[in-house]
mmCIF file with all atom_site columns, C-alpha atoms in Angstrom:
data_model
loop_
_atom_site.group_PDB
_atom_site.id
_atom_site.type_symbol
_atom_site.label_atom_id
_atom_site.label_alt_id
_atom_site.label_comp_id
_atom_site.label_asym_id
_atom_site.label_entity_id
_atom_site.label_seq_id
_atom_site.pdbx_PDB_ins_code
_atom_site.Cartn_x
_atom_site.Cartn_y
_atom_site.Cartn_z
_atom_site.occupancy
_atom_site.B_iso_or_equiv
_atom_site.pdbx_formal_charge
_atom_site.auth_seq_id
_atom_site.auth_comp_id
_atom_site.auth_asym_id
_atom_site.auth_atom_id
_atom_site.pdbx_PDB_model_num
ATOM 1   C CA . MET A 1 1   ? 63.575 68.034 -29.302 1.00 62.00 ? 1   MET A CA 1
ATOM 2   C CA . ALA A 1 2   ? 60.630 65.680 -29.790 1.00 80.00 ? 2   ALA A CA 1
ATOM 3   C CA . VAL A 1 3   ? 57.158 66.093 -28.341 1.00 82.00 ? 3   VAL A CA 1
ATOM 4   C CA . THR A 1 4   ? 56.621 64.123 -25.119 1.00 88.00 ? 4   THR A CA 1
ATOM 5   C CA . LYS A 1 5   ? 54.127 61.233 -24.984 1.00 89.00 ? 5   LYS A CA 1
ATOM 6   C CA . ASP A 1 6   ? 51.800 63.328 -22.796 1.00 90.00 ? 6   ASP A CA 1
ATOM 7   C CA . LYS A 1 7   ? 51.807 66.186 -25.300 1.00 90.00 ? 7   LYS A CA 1
ATOM 8   C CA . GLU A 1 8   ? 51.413 63.724 -28.164 1.00 91.00 ? 8   GLU A CA 1
ATOM 9   C CA . LEU A 1 9   ? 48.264 62.363 -26.490 1.00 91.00 ? 9   LEU A CA 1
ATOM 10  C CA . GLU A 1 10  ? 47.010 65.911 -25.900 1.00 92.00 ? 10  GLU A CA 1
ATOM 11  C CA . LEU A 1 11  ? 47.646 66.680 -29.580 1.00 93.00 ? 11  LEU A CA 1
ATOM 12  C CA . ILE A 1 12  ? 45.647 63.608 -30.634 1.00 91.00 ? 12  ILE A CA 1
ATOM 13  C CA . ARG A 1 13  ? 42.727 64.633 -28.427 1.00 89.00 ? 13  ARG A CA 1
ATOM 14  C CA . ILE A 1 14  ? 42.703 68.169 -29.824 1.00 90.00 ? 14  ILE A CA 1
ATOM 15  C CA . LEU A 1 15  ? 42.867 66.967 -33.432 1.00 90.00 ? 15  LEU A CA 1
ATOM 16  C CA . GLU A 1 16  ? 40.084 64.450 -32.859 1.00 85.00 ? 16  GLU A CA 1
ATOM 17  C CA . HIS A 1 17  ? 37.659 67.322 -32.192 1.00 81.00 ? 17  HIS A CA 1
ATOM 18  C CA . HIS A 1 18  ? 39.292 70.134 -34.175 1.00 84.00 ? 18  HIS A CA 1
ATOM 19  C CA . GLY A 1 19  ? 40.967 68.562 -37.217 1.00 85.00 ? 19  GLY A CA 1
ATOM 20  C CA . ARG A 1 20  ? 41.338 71.850 -39.111 1.00 85.00 ? 20  ARG A CA 1
ATOM 21  C CA . ILE A 1 21  ? 43.176 73.735 -36.391 1.00 89.00 ? 21  ILE A CA 1
ATOM 22  C CA . GLY A 1 22  ? 46.438 75.249 -37.619 1.00 91.00 ? 22  GLY A CA 1
ATOM 23  C CA . THR A 1 23  ? 49.796 73.963 -36.454 1.00 92.00 ? 23  THR A CA 1
ATOM 24  C CA . ASP A 1 24  ? 50.692 77.453 -35.239 1.00 93.00 ? 24  ASP A CA 1
ATOM 25  C CA . VAL A 1 25  ? 47.686 77.374 -32.894 1.00 93.00 ? 25  VAL A CA 1
ATOM 26  C CA . LEU A 1 26  ? 48.417 73.781 -31.872 1.00 92.00 ? 26  LEU A CA 1
ATOM 27  C CA . ALA A 1 27  ? 51.993 74.756 -31.007 1.00 93.00 ? 27  ALA A CA 1
ATOM 28  C CA . LYS A 1 28  ? 50.735 77.550 -28.737 1.00 93.00 ? 28  LYS A CA 1
ATOM 29  C CA . MET A 1 29  ? 48.142 75.266 -27.112 1.00 93.00 ? 29  MET A CA 1
ATOM 30  C CA . LEU A 1 30  ? 50.796 72.629 -26.426 1.00 93.00 ? 30  LEU A CA 1
ATOM 31  C CA . ASP A 1 31  ? 53.520 75.162 -25.547 1.00 92.00 ? 31  ASP A CA 1
ATOM 32  C CA . GLU A 1 32  ? 55.710 73.541 -28.201 1.00 92.00 ? 32  GLU A CA 1
ATOM 33  C CA . ASN A 1 33  ? 57.757 74.544 -31.206 1.00 91.00 ? 33  ASN A CA 1
ATOM 34  C CA . GLU A 1 34  ? 55.702 74.456 -34.449 1.00 93.00 ? 34  GLU A CA 1
ATOM 35  C CA . ASP A 1 35  ? 58.339 72.299 -36.172 1.00 93.00 ? 35  ASP A CA 1
ATOM 36  C CA . ASN A 1 36  ? 58.029 69.738 -33.351 1.00 93.00 ? 36  ASN A CA 1
ATOM 37  C CA . VAL A 1 37  ? 54.236 69.715 -33.711 1.00 93.00 ? 37  VAL A CA 1
ATOM 38  C CA . ASN A 1 38  ? 54.523 69.207 -37.491 1.00 92.00 ? 38  ASN A CA 1
ATOM 39  C CA . ALA A 1 39  ? 57.034 66.385 -36.977 1.00 93.00 ? 39  ALA A CA 1
ATOM 40  C CA . CYS A 1 40  ? 54.791 64.760 -34.381 1.00 93.00 ? 40  CYS A CA 1
ATOM 41  C CA . MET A 1 41  ? 51.751 64.963 -36.691 1.00 93.00 ? 41  MET A CA 1
ATOM 42  C CA . LYS A 1 42  ? 53.772 63.462 -39.552 1.00 94.00 ? 42  LYS A CA 1
ATOM 43  C CA . LYS A 1 43  ? 54.919 60.622 -37.274 1.00 93.00 ? 43  LYS A CA 1
ATOM 44  C CA . LEU A 1 44  ? 51.333 59.948 -36.154 1.00 93.00 ? 44  LEU A CA 1
ATOM 45  C CA . GLU A 1 45  ? 50.157 59.928 -39.786 1.00 93.00 ? 45  GLU A CA 1
ATOM 46  C CA . ASP A 1 46  ? 52.969 57.558 -40.816 1.00 94.00 ? 46  ASP A CA 1
ATOM 47  C CA . GLU A 1 47  ? 52.115 55.220 -37.914 1.00 94.00 ? 47  GLU A CA 1
ATOM 48  C CA . LYS A 1 48  ? 48.424 55.300 -38.983 1.00 91.00 ? 48  LYS A CA 1
ATOM 49  C CA . VAL A 1 49  ? 47.367 56.765 -35.622 1.00 93.00 ? 49  VAL A CA 1
ATOM 50  C CA . ILE A 1 50  ? 45.884 59.751 -37.467 1.00 91.00 ? 50  ILE A CA 1
ATOM 51  C CA . LEU A 1 51  ? 43.914 58.244 -40.340 1.00 87.00 ? 51  LEU A CA 1
ATOM 52  C CA . SER A 1 52  ? 42.248 61.334 -41.809 1.00 86.00 ? 52  SER A CA 1
ATOM 53  C CA . TYR A 1 53  ? 41.107 64.873 -41.171 1.00 85.00 ? 53  TYR A CA 1
ATOM 54  C CA . ALA A 1 54  ? 37.386 64.990 -41.891 1.00 80.00 ? 54  ALA A CA 1
ATOM 55  C CA . ALA A 1 55  ? 34.715 67.662 -42.019 1.00 77.00 ? 55  ALA A CA 1
ATOM 56  C CA . LEU A 1 56  ? 31.293 66.833 -40.590 1.00 73.00 ? 56  LEU A CA 1
ATOM 57  C CA . ILE A 1 57  ? 28.650 68.106 -43.029 1.00 71.00 ? 57  ILE A CA 1
ATOM 58  C CA . ASP A 1 58  ? 24.926 68.603 -42.459 1.00 72.00 ? 58  ASP A CA 1
ATOM 59  C CA . TRP A 1 59  ? 23.856 67.499 -45.937 1.00 70.00 ? 59  TRP A CA 1
ATOM 60  C CA . THR A 1 60  ? 20.230 68.479 -45.316 1.00 70.00 ? 60  THR A CA 1
ATOM 61  C CA . LYS A 1 61  ? 21.334 72.122 -45.607 1.00 75.00 ? 61  LYS A CA 1
ATOM 62  C CA . VAL A 1 62  ? 23.348 71.641 -48.788 1.00 75.00 ? 62  VAL A CA 1
ATOM 63  C CA . THR A 1 63  ? 21.322 69.567 -51.221 1.00 68.00 ? 63  THR A CA 1
ATOM 64  C CA . THR A 1 64  ? 17.773 68.508 -51.952 1.00 64.00 ? 64  THR A CA 1
ATOM 65  C CA . GLU A 1 65  ? 18.906 65.153 -53.343 1.00 66.00 ? 65  GLU A CA 1
ATOM 66  C CA . ASP A 1 66  ? 17.697 62.109 -51.505 1.00 70.00 ? 66  ASP A CA 1
ATOM 67  C CA . HIS A 1 67  ? 20.300 60.544 -49.290 1.00 80.00 ? 67  HIS A CA 1
ATOM 68  C CA . ILE A 1 68  ? 19.454 57.423 -47.328 1.00 89.00 ? 68  ILE A CA 1
ATOM 69  C CA . ALA A 1 69  ? 21.507 56.007 -44.498 1.00 92.00 ? 69  ALA A CA 1
ATOM 70  C CA . ALA A 1 70  ? 20.889 52.653 -42.869 1.00 95.00 ? 70  ALA A CA 1
ATOM 71  C CA . MET A 1 71  ? 22.386 50.498 -40.157 1.00 97.00 ? 71  MET A CA 1
ATOM 72  C CA . ILE A 1 72  ? 22.274 46.808 -40.924 1.00 97.00 ? 72  ILE A CA 1
ATOM 73  C CA . ASP A 1 73  ? 22.709 44.237 -38.171 1.00 98.00 ? 73  ASP A CA 1
ATOM 74  C CA . VAL A 1 74  ? 24.281 41.102 -39.616 1.00 97.00 ? 74  VAL A CA 1
ATOM 75  C CA . LYS A 1 75  ? 24.508 37.625 -38.101 1.00 97.00 ? 75  LYS A CA 1
ATOM 76  C CA . VAL A 1 76  ? 27.317 35.593 -39.647 1.00 96.00 ? 76  VAL A CA 1
ATOM 77  C CA . THR A 1 77  ? 29.008 32.244 -39.268 1.00 93.00 ? 77  THR A CA 1
ATOM 78  C CA . PRO A 1 78  ? 32.605 32.866 -38.193 1.00 89.00 ? 78  PRO A CA 1
ATOM 79  C CA . GLN A 1 79  ? 35.169 31.170 -40.408 1.00 85.00 ? 79  GLN A CA 1
ATOM 80  C CA . ARG A 1 80  ? 37.711 28.688 -39.046 1.00 87.00 ? 80  ARG A CA 1
ATOM 81  C CA . GLU A 1 81  ? 41.119 30.281 -38.314 1.00 87.00 ? 81  GLU A CA 1
ATOM 82  C CA . VAL A 1 82  ? 39.995 33.840 -39.238 1.00 86.00 ? 82  VAL A CA 1
ATOM 83  C CA . GLY A 1 83  ? 36.797 34.317 -37.223 1.00 88.00 ? 83  GLY A CA 1
ATOM 84  C CA . PHE A 1 84  ? 34.828 37.313 -38.490 1.00 94.00 ? 84  PHE A CA 1
ATOM 85  C CA . ASP A 1 85  ? 37.735 39.044 -40.234 1.00 94.00 ? 85  ASP A CA 1
ATOM 86  C CA . GLU A 1 86  ? 37.346 37.388 -43.641 1.00 93.00 ? 86  GLU A CA 1
ATOM 87  C CA . VAL A 1 87  ? 33.641 38.166 -44.035 1.00 95.00 ? 87  VAL A CA 1
ATOM 88  C CA . ALA A 1 88  ? 34.222 41.685 -42.681 1.00 96.00 ? 88  ALA A CA 1
ATOM 89  C CA . ALA A 1 89  ? 36.954 42.211 -45.272 1.00 95.00 ? 89  ALA A CA 1
ATOM 90  C CA . ARG A 1 90  ? 34.530 41.214 -48.041 1.00 95.00 ? 90  ARG A CA 1
ATOM 91  C CA . ILE A 1 91  ? 31.752 43.482 -46.737 1.00 97.00 ? 91  ILE A CA 1
ATOM 92  C CA . GLN A 1 92  ? 33.986 46.543 -46.280 1.00 96.00 ? 92  GLN A CA 1
ATOM 93  C CA . ARG A 1 93  ? 34.941 46.457 -49.979 1.00 97.00 ? 93  ARG A CA 1
ATOM 94  C CA . PHE A 1 94  ? 31.391 47.335 -51.096 1.00 97.00 ? 94  PHE A CA 1
ATOM 95  C CA . PRO A 1 95  ? 31.241 51.048 -52.020 1.00 94.00 ? 95  PRO A CA 1
ATOM 96  C CA . GLU A 1 96  ? 27.869 51.443 -50.256 1.00 95.00 ? 96  GLU A CA 1
ATOM 97  C CA . VAL A 1 97  ? 29.447 50.562 -46.888 1.00 96.00 ? 97  VAL A CA 1
ATOM 98  C CA . THR A 1 98  ? 30.590 53.635 -44.944 1.00 94.00 ? 98  THR A CA 1
ATOM 99  C CA . ALA A 1 99  ? 31.418 51.925 -41.636 1.00 95.00 ? 99  ALA A CA 1
ATOM 100 C CA . LEU A 1 100 ? 31.653 48.379 -40.305 1.00 97.00 ? 100 LEU A CA 1
ATOM 101 C CA . TYR A 1 101 ? 31.933 47.202 -36.700 1.00 97.00 ? 101 TYR A CA 1
ATOM 102 C CA . LEU A 1 102 ? 32.255 43.854 -34.923 1.00 97.00 ? 102 LEU A CA 1
ATOM 103 C CA . MET A 1 103 ? 29.651 43.874 -32.151 1.00 97.00 ? 103 MET A CA 1
ATOM 104 C CA . SER A 1 104 ? 28.751 41.923 -29.053 1.00 95.00 ? 104 SER A CA 1
ATOM 105 C CA . GLY A 1 105 ? 25.158 40.794 -28.546 1.00 94.00 ? 105 GLY A CA 1
ATOM 106 C CA . THR A 1 106 ? 22.594 39.222 -30.840 1.00 94.00 ? 106 THR A CA 1
ATOM 107 C CA . TYR A 1 107 ? 24.230 40.306 -34.104 1.00 96.00 ? 107 TYR A CA 1
ATOM 108 C CA . ASP A 1 108 ? 27.875 39.994 -35.028 1.00 97.00 ? 108 ASP A CA 1
ATOM 109 C CA . LEU A 1 109 ? 28.439 42.915 -37.397 1.00 97.00 ? 109 LEU A CA 1
ATOM 110 C CA . SER A 1 110 ? 26.965 46.388 -37.669 1.00 97.00 ? 110 SER A CA 1
ATOM 111 C CA . VAL A 1 111 ? 27.184 47.723 -41.216 1.00 97.00 ? 111 VAL A CA 1
ATOM 112 C CA . MET A 1 112 ? 26.557 51.410 -41.985 1.00 96.00 ? 112 MET A CA 1
ATOM 113 C CA . VAL A 1 113 ? 25.351 51.928 -45.550 1.00 96.00 ? 113 VAL A CA 1
ATOM 114 C CA . GLU A 1 114 ? 24.490 54.984 -47.632 1.00 92.00 ? 114 GLU A CA 1
ATOM 115 C CA . GLY A 1 115 ? 22.491 55.126 -50.838 1.00 90.00 ? 115 GLY A CA 1
ATOM 116 C CA . GLN A 1 116 ? 20.266 57.344 -52.973 1.00 88.00 ? 116 GLN A CA 1
ATOM 117 C CA . THR A 1 117 ? 16.977 55.556 -52.196 1.00 89.00 ? 117 THR A CA 1
ATOM 118 C CA . MET A 1 118 ? 15.512 53.036 -49.777 1.00 91.00 ? 118 MET A CA 1
ATOM 119 C CA . GLU A 1 119 ? 15.096 50.680 -52.718 1.00 93.00 ? 119 GLU A CA 1
ATOM 120 C CA . GLY A 1 120 ? 18.800 51.026 -53.527 1.00 92.00 ? 120 GLY A CA 1
ATOM 121 C CA . VAL A 1 121 ? 19.757 50.117 -49.967 1.00 94.00 ? 121 VAL A CA 1
ATOM 122 C CA . ALA A 1 122 ? 17.285 47.212 -50.029 1.00 94.00 ? 122 ALA A CA 1
ATOM 123 C CA . ARG A 1 123 ? 18.822 46.001 -53.313 1.00 95.00 ? 123 ARG A CA 1
ATOM 124 C CA . PHE A 1 124 ? 22.287 46.156 -51.728 1.00 96.00 ? 124 PHE A CA 1
ATOM 125 C CA . VAL A 1 125 ? 21.092 44.019 -48.802 1.00 96.00 ? 125 VAL A CA 1
ATOM 126 C CA . SER A 1 126 ? 19.253 41.463 -50.935 1.00 96.00 ? 126 SER A CA 1
ATOM 127 C CA . SER A 1 127 ? 21.699 41.116 -53.829 1.00 96.00 ? 127 SER A CA 1
ATOM 128 C CA . LYS A 1 128 ? 25.122 41.763 -52.289 1.00 96.00 ? 128 LYS A CA 1
ATOM 129 C CA . LEU A 1 129 ? 25.107 41.403 -48.505 1.00 96.00 ? 129 LEU A CA 1
ATOM 130 C CA . SER A 1 130 ? 22.624 38.571 -47.914 1.00 95.00 ? 130 SER A CA 1
ATOM 131 C CA . THR A 1 131 ? 24.110 36.455 -50.687 1.00 95.00 ? 131 THR A CA 1
ATOM 132 C CA . LEU A 1 132 ? 27.476 36.095 -48.933 1.00 95.00 ? 132 LEU A CA 1
ATOM 133 C CA . ASP A 1 133 ? 27.915 32.484 -47.768 1.00 92.00 ? 133 ASP A CA 1
ATOM 134 C CA . ALA A 1 134 ? 28.735 33.380 -44.160 1.00 94.00 ? 134 ALA A CA 1
ATOM 135 C CA . VAL A 1 135 ? 25.719 35.706 -43.714 1.00 96.00 ? 135 VAL A CA 1
ATOM 136 C CA . LEU A 1 136 ? 22.890 34.018 -41.799 1.00 96.00 ? 136 LEU A CA 1
ATOM 137 C CA . SER A 1 137 ? 20.507 36.968 -41.354 1.00 96.00 ? 137 SER A CA 1
ATOM 138 C CA . THR A 1 138 ? 20.199 40.742 -41.562 1.00 97.00 ? 138 THR A CA 1
ATOM 139 C CA . THR A 1 139 ? 18.049 43.407 -39.958 1.00 96.00 ? 139 THR A CA 1
ATOM 140 C CA . THR A 1 140 ? 17.965 46.825 -41.598 1.00 96.00 ? 140 THR A CA 1
ATOM 141 C CA . HIS A 1 141 ? 17.278 50.081 -39.727 1.00 96.00 ? 141 HIS A CA 1
ATOM 142 C CA . PHE A 1 142 ? 16.874 53.259 -41.781 1.00 94.00 ? 142 PHE A CA 1
ATOM 143 C CA . ARG A 1 143 ? 18.077 56.535 -40.270 1.00 91.00 ? 143 ARG A CA 1
ATOM 144 C CA . LEU A 1 144 ? 15.194 58.979 -40.112 1.00 89.00 ? 144 LEU A CA 1
ATOM 145 C CA . LYS A 1 145 ? 16.917 61.997 -38.576 1.00 86.00 ? 145 LYS A CA 1
ATOM 146 C CA . LYS A 1 146 ? 20.394 62.808 -37.307 1.00 84.00 ? 146 LYS A CA 1
ATOM 147 C CA . TYR A 1 147 ? 20.426 64.552 -33.904 1.00 86.00 ? 147 TYR A CA 1
ATOM 148 C CA . LYS A 1 148 ? 24.065 64.129 -32.919 1.00 86.00 ? 148 LYS A CA 1
ATOM 149 C CA . HIS A 1 149 ? 27.125 62.679 -34.671 1.00 82.00 ? 149 HIS A CA 1
ATOM 150 C CA . ASP A 1 150 ? 30.732 62.499 -33.481 1.00 78.00 ? 150 ASP A CA 1
ATOM 151 C CA . GLY A 1 151 ? 29.830 64.726 -30.534 1.00 78.00 ? 151 GLY A CA 1
ATOM 152 C CA . VAL A 1 152 ? 28.311 67.439 -32.735 1.00 79.00 ? 152 VAL A CA 1
ATOM 153 C CA . VAL A 1 153 ? 24.638 68.343 -32.206 1.00 84.00 ? 153 VAL A CA 1
ATOM 154 C CA . PHE A 1 154 ? 22.671 68.971 -35.406 1.00 80.00 ? 154 PHE A CA 1
ATOM 155 C CA . ASN A 1 155 ? 19.833 71.484 -35.748 1.00 74.00 ? 155 ASN A CA 1
ATOM 156 C CA . GLN A 1 156 ? 20.359 73.175 -32.378 1.00 68.00 ? 156 GLN A CA 1
ATOM 157 C CA . ASP A 1 157 ? 18.504 76.270 -33.539 1.00 66.00 ? 157 ASP A CA 1
ATOM 158 C CA . GLU A 1 158 ? 15.365 74.419 -34.619 1.00 60.00 ? 158 GLU A CA 1
ATOM 159 C CA . LYS A 1 159 ? 12.382 74.811 -32.342 1.00 66.00 ? 159 LYS A CA 1
ATOM 160 C CA . ASP A 1 160 ? 10.143 71.878 -31.511 1.00 63.00 ? 160 ASP A CA 1
ATOM 161 C CA . ARG A 1 161 ? 6.998  72.633 -33.527 1.00 65.00 ? 161 ARG A CA 1
ATOM 162 C CA . ARG A 1 162 ? 4.849  69.920 -31.979 1.00 69.00 ? 162 ARG A CA 1
ATOM 163 C CA . MET A 1 163 ? 1.736  70.988 -30.109 1.00 70.00 ? 163 MET A CA 1
ATOM 164 C CA . VAL A 1 164 ? 2.048  70.620 -26.348 1.00 73.00 ? 164 VAL A CA 1
ATOM 165 C CA . VAL A 1 165 ? -0.603 68.256 -24.998 1.00 79.00 ? 165 VAL A CA 1
ATOM 166 C CA . SER A 1 166 ? -1.121 68.043 -21.266 1.00 75.00 ? 166 SER A CA 1
ATOM 167 C CA . PRO A 1 167 ? -3.627 66.044 -19.227 1.00 73.00 ? 167 PRO A CA 1
#
């Protein structure tokens, strides 16, 4: 017997926040047979509903190597017949790009980039991204600190060490 659509949606929601949870536990949570849960997960993977199971790492606690992340707002000229898709397809192929979104507002694309140094990210913008024919302008924002990502709060145990100033 297959998992119902409601249970399938519940499974997706659980996996979105707890990707490493075992199928035996998922089966108990969903009050389903473990074989049905495995079959449902396989179906969702085959249909590209589940794209990956990822761990969220706080790299500041693992390595002392520099790691720079930036968000680049990009204004582009949409191409006839394909809109923004063609230029987005070109940008997403760069290995520095970790995420890419079509946005509403002043800029058309939001490009997330990671590199070893600020200069490396700047070189990517000036030599690879800005040189694309459809790109009109870019604005780069460097990430200074990560407080929360994918619903997970970073550095909860850290105390605010700033001096309290009151009038």
